[in-house]
Amino acid sequence: MRIRFFTAVLIYFLSFSYVANAKNVVSSKAFKIEEIVTELNFPWSVAFISNSRFLVTERSGSLRQVVNFTLGQPIDGLPKDIYVKSQGGLLDVVLHPNYQQNGWLYLSYSAGTDERNTLKIMRAKLQNNQLVDSQVIFTVKPFRNTPVHYGGKLAFLEDNSLLITSGDGFDFRENAQRVNNQMGKILRILDNGEIPQDNPYIGETEKNLAHSVYSLGHRNPQGLVYDPIRNLVFSNEHGPAGGDEINIIRKGDNYGWPVITNGKDYSGALITPFKKYPGMRQPLVDWTPSIAPSSITVYDGIMFPQMRGDLLVTSLKSKELIWLQMQQNKVVGQQSLFADLGYRFRDVKVHPDGSLYLLVDDAKGKILRVTANR
Ligand SMILES: [Ca+2]
């Protein structure tokens, strides 16, 4: 049952009653929504440098700085081999946890050609609207010949190591279960690209590609966040037709794709007879039918106190922001926000002031700023 509320946020926070997969719909009128940047070509991610400055990637291959809501010219010095096609291009941007001291920013992008491409991770410093000291610190292997399912999300852990989501390339789903293969994985590297010696498969001395593997059995994970309060990593991934998931990511664990899933092939064909299998983790949340979850974050701001500690997930297909209300590590309610706007949402981030930044996925994409409507 879908219920539409037009009253203040606090009221429906108090009134939730959770039925598996049911979402209460919250009108956007409960929030103040401003378009702060427009004319962006498929914006993919933002990273806040300060309260008044942030970086935004456009999948078509531009990185730009926004200062006091004014969009800057594309930053020079991006890699020459960015492969822009279908789901590929310039993807995530994140700042090193010690960015204010060391200036390192990190980018993920697809690189190569139709016949031979992959996901790469680089770091660089920003100087006068130009990237300097650029270094490609990681190249996912093997290469592939499809322009889809890159994953591409980045998140730093508390020890300053970097997690990377890597998709299965669509045509190569069996690779998600192969340890000595970096497709369909969450990978972990040090901030300079070296391999941490406490990664789970570091002892597989004959299997070099396994050394960076942190977890396996993923399809196309496009959401990734480290929650320092719970000391947990949350990731969301696209299933096939059905079987979209949020998972709590733990070192060395197997999340099942393509051996277990609640989804089916787009043709309707069965991918696997199994929804459970010994040694494979069940998702924290399953969305069947699919919503196409494109990013996840934990709300840690002060502007919306009723959201604190909760998960926020953007959706491309169901065109909403999903607010997952949490009690400890359990999801106890789901609210659908901003569905009445009709936008495909690519990313959600929490600004230092607690407002929400939402990226609209479109050739004429934009950034919405959501503040409390008082
Ligand atoms: Ca799974």
Coordinates of N, CA and C in Angstrom, one line a residue, residues 49-197:
I49 N 35.1 19.7 -1.1 CA 36.5 20.2 -0.6 C 36.3 21.1 0.6
S50 N 35.3 21.9 0.7 CA 35.0 22.7 1.8 C 33.5 23.0 1.8
N51 N 33.0 23.9 2.6 CA 31.5 24.2 2.6 C 31.1 24.9 1.3
S52 N 32.0 25.6 0.7 CA 31.7 26.4 -0.5 C 32.3 25.8 -1.8
R53 N 33.1 24.8 -1.7 CA 33.7 24.2 -2.9 C 33.5 22.7 -3.0
F54 N 33.2 22.3 -4.2 CA 33.2 20.8 -4.5 C 33.5 20.5 -5.9
L55 N 33.9 19.2 -6.1 CA 34.2 18.7 -7.4 C 33.0 17.9 -7.9
V56 N 32.8 17.9 -9.2 CA 31.8 17.1 -9.8 C 32.4 16.4 -11.1
T57 N 32.1 15.1 -11.2 CA 32.5 14.4 -12.5 C 31.3 14.4 -13.4
E58 N 31.6 14.5 -14.7 CA 30.6 14.2 -15.8 C 31.1 12.9 -16.5
R59 N 30.2 12.0 -16.7 CA 30.6 10.7 -17.2 C 31.3 10.9 -18.6
S60 N 30.9 11.9 -19.3 CA 31.5 12.2 -20.6 C 32.9 12.6 -20.6
G61 N 33.5 12.7 -19.4 CA 34.9 12.9 -19.3 C 35.4 14.2 -18.8
S62 N 34.6 15.0 -18.1 CA 35.0 16.2 -17.5 C 34.9 16.2 -15.9
L63 N 35.9 16.8 -15.3 CA 35.9 17.1 -13.9 C 35.9 18.6 -13.7
R64 N 34.9 19.0 -12.9 CA 34.8 20.5 -12.8 C 34.7 20.8 -11.3
Q65 N 35.1 22.1 -11.0 CA 35.0 22.6 -9.6 C 33.8 23.5 -9.6
V66 N 33.1 23.5 -8.5 CA 32.0 24.4 -8.3 C 32.3 25.2 -7.0
V67 N 32.4 26.5 -7.2 CA 32.7 27.4 -6.1 C 31.5 28.4 -5.9
N68 N 31.0 28.3 -4.7 CA 29.8 29.2 -4.4 C 28.7 29.0 -5.4
F69 N 28.4 27.8 -5.8 CA 27.4 27.4 -6.8 C 27.7 27.9 -8.2
T70 N 28.9 28.3 -8.5 CA 29.3 28.7 -9.8 C 30.1 27.6 -10.4
L71 N 29.7 27.1 -11.6 CA 30.3 26.0 -12.2 C 31.6 26.4 -13.0
G72 N 32.7 25.8 -12.7 CA 34.0 26.2 -13.4 C 34.2 25.5 -14.7
Q73 N 35.2 25.9 -15.4 CA 35.6 25.2 -16.7 C 36.1 23.8 -16.4
P74 N 36.0 22.9 -17.4 CA 36.6 21.6 -17.1 C 38.1 21.7 -16.7
I75 N 38.4 20.9 -15.7 CA 39.8 20.8 -15.2 C 40.7 20.1 -16.2
D76 N 41.9 20.7 -16.5 CA 42.8 20.1 -17.5 C 43.6 19.0 -16.8
G77 N 44.2 18.1 -17.7 CA 45.1 17.1 -17.2 C 44.4 15.8 -16.9
L78 N 43.2 15.6 -17.4 CA 42.6 14.2 -17.2 C 43.2 13.2 -18.2
P79 N 43.1 11.9 -17.9 CA 43.8 10.9 -18.7 C 43.3 11.0 -20.2
K80 N 44.2 10.7 -21.1 CA 43.8 10.7 -22.5 C 43.0 9.5 -22.9
D81 N 43.1 8.4 -22.1 CA 42.5 7.1 -22.5 C 41.1 6.9 -21.9
I82 N 40.4 7.9 -21.4 CA 39.1 7.7 -20.8 C 38.2 7.2 -22.0
Y83 N 37.5 6.1 -21.7 CA 36.7 5.4 -22.7 C 35.2 5.7 -22.3
V84 N 34.6 6.6 -23.1 CA 33.2 7.1 -22.9 C 32.3 6.3 -23.8
K85 N 31.6 5.4 -23.3 CA 30.6 4.7 -24.1 C 29.6 4.0 -23.1
S86 N 28.3 4.0 -23.5 CA 27.3 3.3 -22.7 C 27.5 3.7 -21.2
Q87 N 27.8 2.7 -20.3 CA 28.0 3.1 -18.9 C 29.4 3.5 -18.5
G88 N 30.3 3.6 -19.5 CA 31.7 3.9 -19.2 C 32.0 5.4 -19.4
G89 N 33.1 5.8 -18.8 CA 33.5 7.2 -18.8 C 34.2 7.6 -17.5
L90 N 34.2 8.9 -17.2 CA 34.7 9.3 -15.9 C 33.7 9.0 -14.9
L91 N 34.0 8.4 -13.8 CA 33.0 7.9 -12.8 C 33.2 8.6 -11.5
D92 N 33.9 8.0 -10.5 CA 33.8 8.6 -9.2 C 35.0 9.6 -8.9
V93 N 34.7 10.4 -8.0 CA 35.8 11.3 -7.4 C 35.6 11.3 -5.9
V94 N 36.7 11.0 -5.2 CA 36.8 11.1 -3.7 C 38.1 11.7 -3.3
L95 N 38.0 12.3 -2.1 CA 39.2 13.0 -1.6 C 39.9 12.1 -0.5
H96 N 41.2 12.1 -0.5 CA 41.9 11.4 0.6 C 41.4 11.9 1.9
P97 N 41.3 11.0 2.9 CA 40.9 11.5 4.3 C 41.8 12.6 4.8
N98 N 43.0 12.7 4.4 CA 43.9 13.7 4.8 C 44.1 14.7 3.7
Y99 N 43.1 15.0 2.9 CA 43.2 15.8 1.7 C 43.7 17.2 2.0
Q100 N 43.3 17.8 3.2 CA 43.7 19.1 3.5 C 45.2 19.2 3.7
Q101 N 45.8 18.1 4.1 CA 47.3 18.1 4.3 C 48.0 17.7 3.0
N102 N 47.5 16.6 2.3 CA 48.3 16.0 1.2 C 47.7 16.3 -0.2
G103 N 46.5 16.8 -0.3 CA 46.0 17.3 -1.6 C 45.6 16.2 -2.6
W104 N 45.7 14.9 -2.2 CA 45.4 13.9 -3.2 C 43.9 13.7 -3.4
L105 N 43.5 13.7 -4.7 CA 42.1 13.3 -5.0 C 42.2 12.1 -5.9
Y106 N 41.1 11.3 -5.9 CA 41.1 10.0 -6.5 C 40.0 9.9 -7.5
L107 N 40.2 9.4 -8.7 CA 39.2 9.3 -9.8 C 39.2 7.9 -10.2
S108 N 38.0 7.4 -10.6 CA 37.8 6.1 -11.3 C 37.2 6.4 -12.7
Y109 N 37.7 5.6 -13.6 CA 37.2 5.8 -15.0 C 37.4 4.5 -15.8
S110 N 36.6 4.4 -16.9 CA 36.9 3.3 -17.8 C 37.9 3.8 -18.8
A111 N 38.7 2.9 -19.2 CA 39.8 3.3 -20.1 C 40.0 2.2 -21.2
G112 N 40.4 2.6 -22.4 CA 40.8 1.7 -23.4 C 39.9 1.8 -24.7
T113 N 39.5 0.7 -25.3 CA 38.9 0.7 -26.6 C 37.7 -0.3 -26.5
D114 N 36.9 -0.3 -27.6 CA 35.8 -1.3 -27.6 C 36.2 -2.7 -27.4
E115 N 37.4 -3.0 -28.0 CA 37.9 -4.4 -27.9 C 38.5 -4.7 -26.6
R116 N 39.1 -3.7 -26.0 CA 39.9 -4.0 -24.8 C 39.9 -2.8 -23.9
N117 N 39.0 -2.9 -22.8 CA 38.9 -1.8 -21.9 C 38.8 -2.3 -20.5
T118 N 38.9 -1.4 -19.5 CA 38.8 -1.8 -18.1 C 38.6 -0.6 -17.2
L119 N 38.4 -0.8 -15.9 CA 38.3 0.2 -14.9 C 39.7 0.6 -14.4
K120 N 40.0 1.9 -14.4 CA 41.3 2.3 -13.8 C 41.0 3.3 -12.6
I121 N 42.0 3.4 -11.7 CA 41.9 4.3 -10.6 C 43.2 5.2 -10.7
M122 N 43.0 6.5 -10.6 CA 44.2 7.4 -10.5 C 44.1 8.3 -9.4
R123 N 45.2 8.9 -9.0 CA 45.2 10.0 -8.1 C 46.0 11.2 -8.6
A124 N 45.7 12.4 -8.2 CA 46.3 13.6 -8.7 C 46.1 14.7 -7.6
K125 N 46.7 15.8 -7.9 CA 46.5 17.0 -7.1 C 45.9 18.1 -8.0
L126 N 45.1 19.0 -7.4 CA 44.5 20.1 -8.2 C 45.3 21.4 -7.9
Q127 N 45.7 22.0 -9.1 CA 46.5 23.2 -9.0 C 46.0 24.1 -10.1
N128 N 45.5 25.2 -9.8 CA 45.0 26.2 -10.8 C 44.2 25.5 -11.9
N129 N 43.2 24.9 -11.6 CA 42.3 24.2 -12.5 C 43.0 23.2 -13.4
Q130 N 44.0 22.6 -12.9 CA 44.8 21.5 -13.6 C 45.2 20.4 -12.6
L131 N 45.1 19.2 -13.1 CA 45.6 18.0 -12.3 C 47.1 17.9 -12.5
V132 N 47.8 17.8 -11.4 CA 49.2 17.6 -11.5 C 49.6 16.4 -10.7
D133 N 50.8 15.9 -10.9 CA 51.4 14.7 -10.1 C 50.4 13.5 -10.3
S134 N 49.8 13.4 -11.5 CA 48.9 12.3 -11.8 C 49.6 10.9 -11.8
Q135 N 48.9 10.0 -11.2 CA 49.4 8.6 -11.2 C 48.3 7.6 -11.3
V136 N 48.4 6.7 -12.3 CA 47.4 5.6 -12.3 C 47.9 4.6 -11.3
I137 N 47.0 4.4 -10.3 CA 47.5 3.5 -9.2 C 46.9 2.1 -9.2
F138 N 45.9 1.9 -10.1 CA 45.3 0.5 -10.1 C 44.6 0.4 -11.5
T139 N 44.8 -0.8 -12.1 CA 44.1 -1.2 -13.3 C 43.4 -2.6 -13.1
V140 N 42.1 -2.6 -13.2 CA 41.4 -3.9 -12.9 C 41.7 -4.8 -14.1
K141 N 41.9 -6.1 -13.7 CA 42.2 -7.1 -14.7 C 41.3 -8.3 -14.5
P142 N 40.9 -9.0 -15.6 CA 41.4 -8.8 -16.9 C 40.6 -7.7 -17.6
F143 N 41.1 -7.3 -18.8 CA 40.4 -6.4 -19.7 C 39.2 -7.1 -20.2
R144 N 38.2 -6.3 -20.8 CA 37.0 -6.8 -21.4 C 36.6 -6.1 -22.6
N145 N 35.6 -6.6 -23.3 CA 35.2 -6.0 -24.6 C 33.7 -5.5 -24.5
T146 N 33.2 -5.2 -23.3 CA 31.9 -4.6 -23.1 C 32.0 -3.3 -22.4
P147 N 31.0 -2.3 -22.7 CA 31.1 -1.0 -22.2 C 30.1 -0.8 -21.0
V148 N 29.9 -1.9 -20.2 CA 28.9 -1.8 -19.1 C 29.4 -2.6 -17.9
H149 N 28.7 -2.3 -16.7 CA 29.0 -3.0 -15.5 C 30.5 -2.8 -15.0
Y150 N 30.8 -1.6 -14.8 CA 32.2 -1.3 -14.3 C 32.2 -1.2 -12.8
G151 N 31.1 -1.1 -12.1 CA 31.1 -0.7 -10.7 C 31.7 0.8 -10.6
G152 N 32.9 0.9 -10.1 CA 33.6 2.2 -10.2 C 33.5 3.1 -9.0
K153 N 32.8 2.6 -7.9 CA 32.7 3.5 -6.7 C 34.0 3.3 -5.8
L154 N 34.3 4.3 -5.1 CA 35.5 4.4 -4.3 C 35.1 4.8 -2.9
A155 N 35.7 4.2 -1.8 CA 35.5 4.6 -0.5 C 36.7 4.3 0.4
F156 N 37.2 5.3 1.2 CA 38.3 5.1 2.1 C 37.8 4.5 3.4
L157 N 38.6 3.5 3.9 CA 38.3 3.0 5.2 C 39.1 3.8 6.3
E158 N 38.8 3.4 7.5 CA 39.4 4.2 8.6 C 41.0 4.1 8.6
D159 N 41.6 3.1 8.0 CA 43.0 3.0 8.0 C 43.6 3.6 6.7
N160 N 42.8 4.4 6.0 CA 43.2 5.1 4.8 C 43.4 4.1 3.6
S161 N 43.1 2.9 3.7 CA 43.1 2.0 2.5 C 41.8 2.3 1.7
L162 N 41.8 2.0 0.5 CA 40.7 2.4 -0.5 C 40.0 1.2 -1.0
L163 N 38.7 1.2 -0.9 CA 37.9 0.1 -1.5 C 37.4 0.6 -2.9
I164 N 37.3 -0.4 -3.8 CA 36.9 -0.1 -5.2 C 35.9 -1.1 -5.5
T165 N 34.7 -0.7 -6.1 CA 33.8 -1.7 -6.6 C 34.1 -2.0 -8.1
S166 N 34.0 -3.2 -8.4 CA 34.4 -3.7 -9.8 C 33.2 -4.6 -10.3
G167 N 32.6 -4.2 -11.4 CA 31.5 -4.9 -11.9 C 31.9 -6.1 -12.8
D168 N 30.9 -6.9 -13.1 CA 31.2 -8.2 -13.8 C 31.3 -8.1 -15.3
G169 N 31.2 -6.9 -15.9 CA 31.3 -6.7 -17.3 C 30.1 -7.2 -18.1
F170 N 29.1 -7.6 -17.4 CA 27.8 -8.2 -18.0 C 28.0 -9.5 -18.6
D171 N 28.9 -9.7 -19.6 CA 29.0 -10.9 -20.3 C 29.9 -11.9 -19.5
F172 N 30.5 -11.5 -18.4 CA 31.5 -12.3 -17.7 C 31.1 -12.6 -16.3
R173 N 29.9 -13.0 -16.1 CA 29.4 -13.1 -14.7 C 30.1 -14.2 -13.9
E174 N 30.5 -15.3 -14.6 CA 31.2 -16.4 -13.9 C 32.5 -15.8 -13.2
N175 N 33.1 -14.7 -13.8 CA 34.3 -14.2 -13.1 C 34.1 -13.7 -11.7
A176 N 32.8 -13.4 -11.4 CA 32.5 -12.9 -10.0 C 32.8 -13.9 -9.0
Q177 N 32.8 -15.2 -9.3 CA 33.1 -16.3 -8.4 C 34.6 -16.8 -8.5
R178 N 35.3 -16.3 -9.5 CA 36.7 -16.7 -9.6 C 37.6 -15.7 -8.8
V179 N 38.3 -16.3 -7.8 CA 39.1 -15.5 -6.9 C 40.2 -14.8 -7.6
N180 N 40.8 -15.5 -8.6 CA 42.0 -14.9 -9.2 C 41.6 -14.1 -10.4
N181 N 40.7 -13.2 -10.2 CA 40.1 -12.3 -11.3 C 39.4 -11.2 -10.6
Q182 N 39.6 -10.0 -11.1 CA 39.1 -8.8 -10.4 C 37.8 -8.2 -10.8
M183 N 37.1 -9.0 -11.7 CA 35.7 -8.6 -12.1 C 34.7 -9.2 -11.1
G184 N 33.6 -8.4 -10.8 CA 32.6 -8.8 -9.9 C 33.1 -8.9 -8.5
K185 N 33.9 -7.9 -8.1 CA 34.6 -7.9 -6.8 C 34.4 -6.5 -6.1
I186 N 34.7 -6.5 -4.8 CA 35.1 -5.3 -4.2 C 36.6 -5.5 -3.8
L187 N 37.4 -4.5 -4.3 CA 38.9 -4.6 -4.2 C 39.4 -3.7 -3.1
R188 N 40.5 -3.9 -2.5 CA 41.1 -3.0 -1.5 C 42.6 -2.8 -1.8
I189 N 43.0 -1.5 -1.9 CA 44.4 -1.2 -2.1 C 44.8 -0.1 -1.1
L190 N 46.1 0.1 -1.0 CA 46.5 1.2 -0.2 C 46.4 2.6 -0.9
D191 N 46.5 3.7 -0.3 CA 46.3 5.0 -0.9 C 47.3 5.3 -2.0
N192 N 48.4 4.5 -2.1 CA 49.3 4.7 -3.2 C 49.2 3.6 -4.2
G193 N 48.2 2.7 -4.1 CA 48.0 1.6 -5.1 C 48.6 0.3 -4.7
E194 N 49.4 0.3 -3.7 CA 50.0 -1.0 -3.3 C 49.0 -1.9 -2.6
I195 N 49.3 -3.2 -2.5 CA 48.3 -4.1 -2.0 C 48.5 -4.3 -0.5
P196 N 47.5 -4.1 0.3 CA 47.6 -4.3 1.8 C 47.9 -5.7 2.1
Q197 N 48.8 -5.9 3.0 CA 49.3 -7.3 3.4 C 48.2 -8.0 4.2

